[in-house]
Coordinates of C-alpha atoms in Angstrom, one line a residue:
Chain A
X1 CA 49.6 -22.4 78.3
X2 CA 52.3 -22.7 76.0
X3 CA 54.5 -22.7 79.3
X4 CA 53.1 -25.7 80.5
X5 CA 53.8 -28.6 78.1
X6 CA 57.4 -30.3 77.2
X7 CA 56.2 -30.5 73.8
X8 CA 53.4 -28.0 73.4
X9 CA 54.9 -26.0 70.2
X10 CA 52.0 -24.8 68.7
X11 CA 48.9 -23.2 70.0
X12 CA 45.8 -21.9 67.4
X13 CA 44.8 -18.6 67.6
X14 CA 40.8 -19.7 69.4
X15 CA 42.7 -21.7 72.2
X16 CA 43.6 -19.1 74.4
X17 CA 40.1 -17.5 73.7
X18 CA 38.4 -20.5 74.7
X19 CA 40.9 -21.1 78.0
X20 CA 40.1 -17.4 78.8
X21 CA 36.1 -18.1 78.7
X22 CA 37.5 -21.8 80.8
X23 CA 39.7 -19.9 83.3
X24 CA 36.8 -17.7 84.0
X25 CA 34.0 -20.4 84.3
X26 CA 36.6 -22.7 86.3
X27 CA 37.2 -19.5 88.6
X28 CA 33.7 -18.8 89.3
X29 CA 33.0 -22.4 90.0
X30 CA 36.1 -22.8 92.3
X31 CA 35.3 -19.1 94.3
X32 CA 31.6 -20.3 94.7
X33 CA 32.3 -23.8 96.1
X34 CA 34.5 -22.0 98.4
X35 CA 32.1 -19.7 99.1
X36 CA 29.9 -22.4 100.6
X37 CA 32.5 -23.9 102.9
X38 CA 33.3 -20.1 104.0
X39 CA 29.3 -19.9 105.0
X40 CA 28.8 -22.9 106.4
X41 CA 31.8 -22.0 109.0
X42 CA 29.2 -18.9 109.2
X43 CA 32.1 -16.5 108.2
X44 CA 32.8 -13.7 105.9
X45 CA 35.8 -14.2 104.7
X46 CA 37.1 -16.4 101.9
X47 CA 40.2 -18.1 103.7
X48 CA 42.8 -20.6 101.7
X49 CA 41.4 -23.5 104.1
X50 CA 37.5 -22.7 102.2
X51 CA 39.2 -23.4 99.0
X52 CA 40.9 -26.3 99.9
X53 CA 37.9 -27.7 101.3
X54 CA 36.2 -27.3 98.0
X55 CA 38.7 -28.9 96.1
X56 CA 38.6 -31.8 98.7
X57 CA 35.0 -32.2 98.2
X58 CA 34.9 -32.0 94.3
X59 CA 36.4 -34.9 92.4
X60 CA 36.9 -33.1 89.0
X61 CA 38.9 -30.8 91.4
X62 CA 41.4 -33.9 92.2
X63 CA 44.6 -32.2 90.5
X64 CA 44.4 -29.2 92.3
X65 CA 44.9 -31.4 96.0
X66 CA 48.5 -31.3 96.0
X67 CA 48.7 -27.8 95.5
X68 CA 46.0 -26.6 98.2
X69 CA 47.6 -29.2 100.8
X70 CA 51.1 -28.2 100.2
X71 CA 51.1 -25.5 102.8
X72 CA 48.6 -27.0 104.8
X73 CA 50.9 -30.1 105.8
X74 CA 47.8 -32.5 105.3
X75 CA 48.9 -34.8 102.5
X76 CA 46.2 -36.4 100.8
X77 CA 46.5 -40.2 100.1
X78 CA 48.2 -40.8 96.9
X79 CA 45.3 -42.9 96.0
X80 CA 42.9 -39.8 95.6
X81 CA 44.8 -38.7 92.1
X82 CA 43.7 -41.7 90.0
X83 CA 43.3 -40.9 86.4
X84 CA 43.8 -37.2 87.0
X85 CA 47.8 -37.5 87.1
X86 CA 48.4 -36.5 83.5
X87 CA 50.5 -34.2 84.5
X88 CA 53.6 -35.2 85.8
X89 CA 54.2 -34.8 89.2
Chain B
X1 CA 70.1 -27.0 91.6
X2 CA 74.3 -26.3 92.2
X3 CA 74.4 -22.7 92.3
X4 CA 73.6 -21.2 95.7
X5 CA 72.0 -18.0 95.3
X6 CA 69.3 -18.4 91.8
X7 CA 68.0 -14.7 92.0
X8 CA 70.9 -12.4 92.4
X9 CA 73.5 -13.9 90.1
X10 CA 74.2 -12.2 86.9
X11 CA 75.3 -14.5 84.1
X12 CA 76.8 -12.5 80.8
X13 CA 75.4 -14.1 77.0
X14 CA 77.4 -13.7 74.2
X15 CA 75.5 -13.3 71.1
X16 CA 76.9 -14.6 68.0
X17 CA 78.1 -11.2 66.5
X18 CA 80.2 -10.5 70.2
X19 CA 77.9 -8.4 72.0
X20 CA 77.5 -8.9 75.8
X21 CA 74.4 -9.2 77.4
X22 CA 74.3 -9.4 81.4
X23 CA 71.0 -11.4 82.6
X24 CA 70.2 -12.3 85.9
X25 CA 70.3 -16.0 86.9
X26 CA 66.7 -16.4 87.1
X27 CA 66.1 -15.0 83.5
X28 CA 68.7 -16.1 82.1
X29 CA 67.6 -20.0 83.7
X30 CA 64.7 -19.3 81.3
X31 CA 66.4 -20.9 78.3
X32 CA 66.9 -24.9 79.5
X33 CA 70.1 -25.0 77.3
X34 CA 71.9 -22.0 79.1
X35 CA 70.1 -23.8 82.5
X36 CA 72.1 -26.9 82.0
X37 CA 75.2 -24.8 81.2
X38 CA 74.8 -23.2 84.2
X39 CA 74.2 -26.2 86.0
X40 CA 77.5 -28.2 84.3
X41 CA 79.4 -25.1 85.2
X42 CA 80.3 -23.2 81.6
X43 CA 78.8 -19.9 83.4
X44 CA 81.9 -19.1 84.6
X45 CA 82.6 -15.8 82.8
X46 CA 80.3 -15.8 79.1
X47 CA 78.3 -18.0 77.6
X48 CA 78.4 -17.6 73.9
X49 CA 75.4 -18.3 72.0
X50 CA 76.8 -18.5 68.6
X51 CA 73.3 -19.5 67.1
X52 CA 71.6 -16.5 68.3
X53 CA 72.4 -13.1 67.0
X54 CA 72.3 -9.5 69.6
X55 CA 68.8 -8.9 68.1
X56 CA 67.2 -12.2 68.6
X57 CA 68.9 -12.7 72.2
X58 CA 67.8 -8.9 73.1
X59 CA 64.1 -10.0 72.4
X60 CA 64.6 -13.2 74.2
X61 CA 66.1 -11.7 76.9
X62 CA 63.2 -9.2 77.3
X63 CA 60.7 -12.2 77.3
X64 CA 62.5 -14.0 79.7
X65 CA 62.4 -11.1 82.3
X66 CA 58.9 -10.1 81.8
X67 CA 58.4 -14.2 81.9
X68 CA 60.1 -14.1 85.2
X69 CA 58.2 -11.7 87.9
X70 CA 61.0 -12.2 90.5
X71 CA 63.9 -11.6 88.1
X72 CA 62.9 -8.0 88.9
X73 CA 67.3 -6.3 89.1
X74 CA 66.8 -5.3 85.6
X75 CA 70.6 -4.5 84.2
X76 CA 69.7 -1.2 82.6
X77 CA 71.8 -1.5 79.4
X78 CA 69.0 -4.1 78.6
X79 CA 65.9 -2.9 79.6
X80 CA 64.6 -1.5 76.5
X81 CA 61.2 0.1 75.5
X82 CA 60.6 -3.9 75.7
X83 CA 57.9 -3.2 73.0
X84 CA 56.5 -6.7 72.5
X85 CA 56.1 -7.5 76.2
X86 CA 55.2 -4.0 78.0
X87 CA 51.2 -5.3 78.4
X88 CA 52.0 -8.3 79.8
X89 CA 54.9 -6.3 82.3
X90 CA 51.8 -3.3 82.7
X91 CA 49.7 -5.8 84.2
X92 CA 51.8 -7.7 86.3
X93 CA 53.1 -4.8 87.6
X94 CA 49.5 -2.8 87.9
X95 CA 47.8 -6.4 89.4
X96 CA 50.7 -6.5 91.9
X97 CA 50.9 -9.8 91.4
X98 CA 51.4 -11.1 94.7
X99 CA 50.3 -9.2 97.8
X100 CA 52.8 -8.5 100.5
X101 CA 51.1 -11.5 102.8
X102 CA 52.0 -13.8 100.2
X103 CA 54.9 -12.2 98.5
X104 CA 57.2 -14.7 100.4
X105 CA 55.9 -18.0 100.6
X106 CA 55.0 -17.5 97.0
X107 CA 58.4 -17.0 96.1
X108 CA 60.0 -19.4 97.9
X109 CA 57.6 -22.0 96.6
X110 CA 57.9 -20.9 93.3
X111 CA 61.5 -21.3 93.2
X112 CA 60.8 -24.8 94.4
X113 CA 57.4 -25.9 93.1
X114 CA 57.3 -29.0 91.2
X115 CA 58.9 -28.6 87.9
X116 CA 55.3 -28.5 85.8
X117 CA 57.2 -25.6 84.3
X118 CA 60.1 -26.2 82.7
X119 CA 62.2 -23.3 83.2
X120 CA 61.6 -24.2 87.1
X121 CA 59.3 -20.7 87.7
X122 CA 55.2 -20.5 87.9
X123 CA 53.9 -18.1 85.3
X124 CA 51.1 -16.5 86.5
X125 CA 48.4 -14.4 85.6
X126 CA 48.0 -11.1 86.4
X127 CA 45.8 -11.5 89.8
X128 CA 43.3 -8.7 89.2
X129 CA 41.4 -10.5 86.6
X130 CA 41.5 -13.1 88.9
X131 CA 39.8 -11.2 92.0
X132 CA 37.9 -9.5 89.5
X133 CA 36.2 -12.6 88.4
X134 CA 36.1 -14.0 92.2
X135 CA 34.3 -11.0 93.2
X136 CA 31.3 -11.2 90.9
X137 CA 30.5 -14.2 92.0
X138 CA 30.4 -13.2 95.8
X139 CA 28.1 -11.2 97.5
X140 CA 29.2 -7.9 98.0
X141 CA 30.2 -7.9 101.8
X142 CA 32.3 -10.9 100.9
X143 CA 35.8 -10.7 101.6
X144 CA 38.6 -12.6 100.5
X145 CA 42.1 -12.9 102.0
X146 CA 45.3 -12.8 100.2
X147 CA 46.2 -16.6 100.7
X148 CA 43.1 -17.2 99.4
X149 CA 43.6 -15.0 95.7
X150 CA 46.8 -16.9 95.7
X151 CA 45.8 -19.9 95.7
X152 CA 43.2 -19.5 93.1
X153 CA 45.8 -17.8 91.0
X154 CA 48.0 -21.0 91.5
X155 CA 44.8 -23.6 90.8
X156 CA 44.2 -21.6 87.8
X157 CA 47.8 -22.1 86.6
X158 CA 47.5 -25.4 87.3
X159 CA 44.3 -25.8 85.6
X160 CA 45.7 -24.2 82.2
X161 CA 48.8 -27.1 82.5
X162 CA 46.5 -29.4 82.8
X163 CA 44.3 -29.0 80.3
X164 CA 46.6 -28.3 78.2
X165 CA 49.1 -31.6 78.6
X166 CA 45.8 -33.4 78.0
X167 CA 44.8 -31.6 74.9
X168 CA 48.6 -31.6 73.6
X169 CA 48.6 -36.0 73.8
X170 CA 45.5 -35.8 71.8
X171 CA 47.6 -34.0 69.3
X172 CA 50.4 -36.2 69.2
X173 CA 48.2 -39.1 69.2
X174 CA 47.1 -37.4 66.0
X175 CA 50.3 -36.2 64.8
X176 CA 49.2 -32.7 65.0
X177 CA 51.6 -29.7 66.7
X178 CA 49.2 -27.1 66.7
X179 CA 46.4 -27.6 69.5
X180 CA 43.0 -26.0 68.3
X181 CA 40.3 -24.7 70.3
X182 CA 38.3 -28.2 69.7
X183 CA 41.2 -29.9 71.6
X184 CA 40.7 -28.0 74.7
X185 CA 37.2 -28.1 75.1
X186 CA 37.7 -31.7 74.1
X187 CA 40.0 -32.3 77.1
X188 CA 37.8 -30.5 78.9
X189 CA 35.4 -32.8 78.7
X190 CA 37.8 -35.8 79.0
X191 CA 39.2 -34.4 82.3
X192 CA 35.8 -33.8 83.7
X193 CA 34.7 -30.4 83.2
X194 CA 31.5 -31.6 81.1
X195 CA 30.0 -28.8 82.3
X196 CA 32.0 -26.2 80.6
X197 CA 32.1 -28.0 76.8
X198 CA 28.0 -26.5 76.2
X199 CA 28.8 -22.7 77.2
X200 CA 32.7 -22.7 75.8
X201 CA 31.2 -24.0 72.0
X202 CA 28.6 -21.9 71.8
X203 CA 31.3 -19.1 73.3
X204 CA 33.6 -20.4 70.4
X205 CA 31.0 -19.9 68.3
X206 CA 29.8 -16.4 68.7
X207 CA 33.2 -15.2 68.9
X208 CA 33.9 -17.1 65.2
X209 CA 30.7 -15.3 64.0
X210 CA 31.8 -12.1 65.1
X211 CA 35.1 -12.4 64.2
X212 CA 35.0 -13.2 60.5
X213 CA 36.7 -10.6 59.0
X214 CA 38.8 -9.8 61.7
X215 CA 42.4 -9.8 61.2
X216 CA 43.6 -8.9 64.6
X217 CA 42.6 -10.7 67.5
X218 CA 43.7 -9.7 71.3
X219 CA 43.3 -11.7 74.0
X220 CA 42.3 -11.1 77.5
X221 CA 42.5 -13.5 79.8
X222 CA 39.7 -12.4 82.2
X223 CA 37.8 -10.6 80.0
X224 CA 35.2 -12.4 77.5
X225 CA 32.5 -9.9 76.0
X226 CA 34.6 -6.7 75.8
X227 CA 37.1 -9.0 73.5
X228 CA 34.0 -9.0 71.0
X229 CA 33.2 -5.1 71.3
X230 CA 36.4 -3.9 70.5
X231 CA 37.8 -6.1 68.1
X232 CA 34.3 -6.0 65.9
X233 CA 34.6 -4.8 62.1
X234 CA 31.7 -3.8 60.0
X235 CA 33.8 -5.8 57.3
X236 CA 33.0 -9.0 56.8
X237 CA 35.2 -10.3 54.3
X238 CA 35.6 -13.6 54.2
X239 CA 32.7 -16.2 53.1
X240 CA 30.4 -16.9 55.9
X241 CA 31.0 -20.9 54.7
X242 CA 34.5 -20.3 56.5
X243 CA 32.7 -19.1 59.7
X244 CA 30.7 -21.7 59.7
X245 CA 33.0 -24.6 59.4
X246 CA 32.8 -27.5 61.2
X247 CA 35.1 -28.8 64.3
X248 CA 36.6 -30.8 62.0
X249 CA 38.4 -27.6 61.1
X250 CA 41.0 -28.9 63.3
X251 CA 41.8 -32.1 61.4
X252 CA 42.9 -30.5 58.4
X253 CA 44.9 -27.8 59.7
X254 CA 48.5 -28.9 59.0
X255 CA 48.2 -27.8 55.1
X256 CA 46.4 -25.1 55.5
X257 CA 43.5 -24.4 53.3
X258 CA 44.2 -21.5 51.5
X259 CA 40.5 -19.9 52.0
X260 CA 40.7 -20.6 56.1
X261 CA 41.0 -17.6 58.3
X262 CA 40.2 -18.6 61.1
X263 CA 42.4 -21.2 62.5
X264 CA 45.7 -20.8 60.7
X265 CA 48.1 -22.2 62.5
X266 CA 51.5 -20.8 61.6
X267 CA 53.5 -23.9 60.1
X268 CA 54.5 -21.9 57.4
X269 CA 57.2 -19.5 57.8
X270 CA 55.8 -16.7 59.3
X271 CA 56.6 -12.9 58.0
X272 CA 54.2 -12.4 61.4
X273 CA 57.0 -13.3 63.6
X274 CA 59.5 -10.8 63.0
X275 CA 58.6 -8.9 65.3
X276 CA 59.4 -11.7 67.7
X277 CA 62.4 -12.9 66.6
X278 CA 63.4 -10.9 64.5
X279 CA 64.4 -13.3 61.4
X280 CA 61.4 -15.6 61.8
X281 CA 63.4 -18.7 62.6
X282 CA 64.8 -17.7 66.2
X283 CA 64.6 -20.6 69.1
X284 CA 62.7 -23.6 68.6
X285 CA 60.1 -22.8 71.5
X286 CA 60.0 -19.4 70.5
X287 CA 58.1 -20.2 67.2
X288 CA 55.6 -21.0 69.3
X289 CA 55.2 -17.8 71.1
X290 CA 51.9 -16.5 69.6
X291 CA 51.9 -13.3 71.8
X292 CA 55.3 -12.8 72.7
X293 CA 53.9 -11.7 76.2
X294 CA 51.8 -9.6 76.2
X295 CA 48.3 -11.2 75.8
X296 CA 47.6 -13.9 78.0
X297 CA 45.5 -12.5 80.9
X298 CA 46.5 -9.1 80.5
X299 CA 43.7 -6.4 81.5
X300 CA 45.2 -3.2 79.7
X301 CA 43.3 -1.8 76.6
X302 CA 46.0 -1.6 74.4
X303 CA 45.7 -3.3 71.6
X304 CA 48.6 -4.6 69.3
X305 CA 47.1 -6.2 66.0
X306 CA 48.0 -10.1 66.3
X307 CA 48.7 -11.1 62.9
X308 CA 49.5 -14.5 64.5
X309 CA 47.8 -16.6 63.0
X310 CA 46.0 -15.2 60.0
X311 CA 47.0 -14.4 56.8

């Protein structure tokens, strides 16, 4: 976390409790949508490609395209990150 | 970057009492000041830190490897007991971080991945909690492959930085440097994830009830329950009206309220840092460092107390 920011200097002692609960919800959703993509190609095993297709198909999932596509060498239009670049790219 | 070769180089630090530590590039690239001195060419023979004395730069140095999973040619003169950051080593090593199918391209991206981190390297977690987490969601004859843990190591990652940028404007906006719990779930909310802000309060709350009188908190990044079992006291010490207090907690935090034990965040000089930095007022970023290592997302059941941030 702290690794993250420029300017993060502080953190309280509940945030990395509450990103640990986060990390694990966020996880669990991102393994399960996966999961879905893995069974509709009526397969067994959970391949990079299912989790990129997840995060294709789920908006709130937007920052995470560039990093699924990277190795995948399909570029997703820039247009697709609209509010979600906070970070800086 | 100018210099060829980042992992195998060995650059020597001078501390500001004359003793010599030899770091390798990659490490030593940790520190953005000694980064740009590498980069403008002073890393000839030594770089002397005359701000930093051998203690302080020992336990920086030992962060900065542990920091580092692929700075891994440890110069033995250095590598201590490395008491503050063995957990977070333990589980790296233990969670083998990156399997041998994605050892490489791991690497090699992570020596070129966007520069979300500033010392140019992805920090991740230890990947066991990760798979761990993966595989109770999945039915049992699911199976995963290795690209597959690695990228939902990487998302998470990325998940952390950006909820975090997000919850670190908020407290600029607000002229606050310490980001509280609220901030996070707030952002959470802001960035979409509306469906985490019901289950991560009322998390935040049982863990506040549980925790009143608890001085010493560890943290475990995949773990959520077992954090409350271990770390329970029959003691409750402090009034239940601090428990209770509202989200507004995080508004007054910058004096902090002397009956507050909960969220304390540590503005004022902090005797809980020696063991950091040795002196309490080593590297700016370092202040920051509430674990020193050897918390975030580690499995192992060793606990140090984390005086941190309470009194």
């Amino acid at each position: 976390m702290k690794r993250s920011g420029d300017d993060v200097k502080m953190i309280s002692g509940e945030a990395p409790i509450v990103f640990s609960k986060a990390c694990e919800l966020f996880i669990e959703e991102l393994t399960q949508r996966a999961w879905m993509v893995t069974l509709q190609g009526k397969r067994r095993t959970l391949h990079k490609e299912d989790v990129a297709a997840a995060v294709m198909a789920t908006d709130i999932f937007d920052f995470l395209i560039e990093m699924v596509s990277d190795s995948n060498g399909a570029r997703s239009a820039p247009a697709a990150k609209s509010d979600s670049m906070v970070v800086e790219r | 970057m100018a210099s060829p070769v980042e992992k195998e180089k060995k650059i020597v630090l001078r501390s500001s009492d004359g003793e010599v530590f030899e770091v390798e590039e990659a490490t030593a690239r940790q520190s953005k000041t000694i980064s740009n001195m590498i980069d403008d060419g002073c890393a000839e023979d030594t770089i002397p830190l005359s701000q930093v004395d051998a203690k302080t730069l020992a336990k920086v140095i030992e962060y900065c490897r542990t920091a580092s999973p692929f700075a891994n040619g440890i110069n033995a003169s250095q590598a201590g007991p490395a008491g503050v950051n063995t957990n977070l080593q333990a589980g790296w090593a233990a969670g083998t971080p990156v399997s041998p199918g994605g050892t490489a391209s791991t690497a090699t991206a992570s020596g070129t991945q966007p520069p979300l981190d500033r010392r140019g390297q992805e920090h991740f977690m230890p990947i066991t909690n990760v798979i761990r987490i993966m595989r109770m969601i999945l039915p049992m004859h699911a199976k995963i492959s290795d690209d597959a843990k690695v990228t939902i190591l990487e998302c998470v990652s990325e998940y952390i930085s950006f909820i975090t940028s997000e919850a670190n404007v908020r407290c600029q906006l607000e002229q606050r440097k310490t980001i509280a719990a609220e901030d996070v779930i707030w952002a959470m909310g802001k960035l979409g994830f509306d469906d985490y802000v019901g289950p991560l309060r009322r998390f935040l709350q049982r863990y506040r009830e549980s925790h009143e009188g608890d001085h010493s908190i560890g943290l475990r990044g995949g773990e959520h329950f077992p954090i409350v079992k271990h770390r329970r006291h029959p003691q409750i010490t402090a009034a239940p009206s601090v428990c209770s207090q509202p989200p507004l907690m995080c508004s007054s935090m910058l004096p902090p309220p002397p009956s507050s034990s909960l969220m304390m965040p540590p503005t004022a000089p902090p005797p809980r840092f020696n063991h950091l930095s040795g002196e309490g007022s080593g590297p700016d970023y370092f202040l920051g460092m509430y674990e020193g290592g050897d918390d975030e997302g580690t499995s192992n059941s060793h606990a140090p107390p984390m005086p941190d941030f309470f009194p």
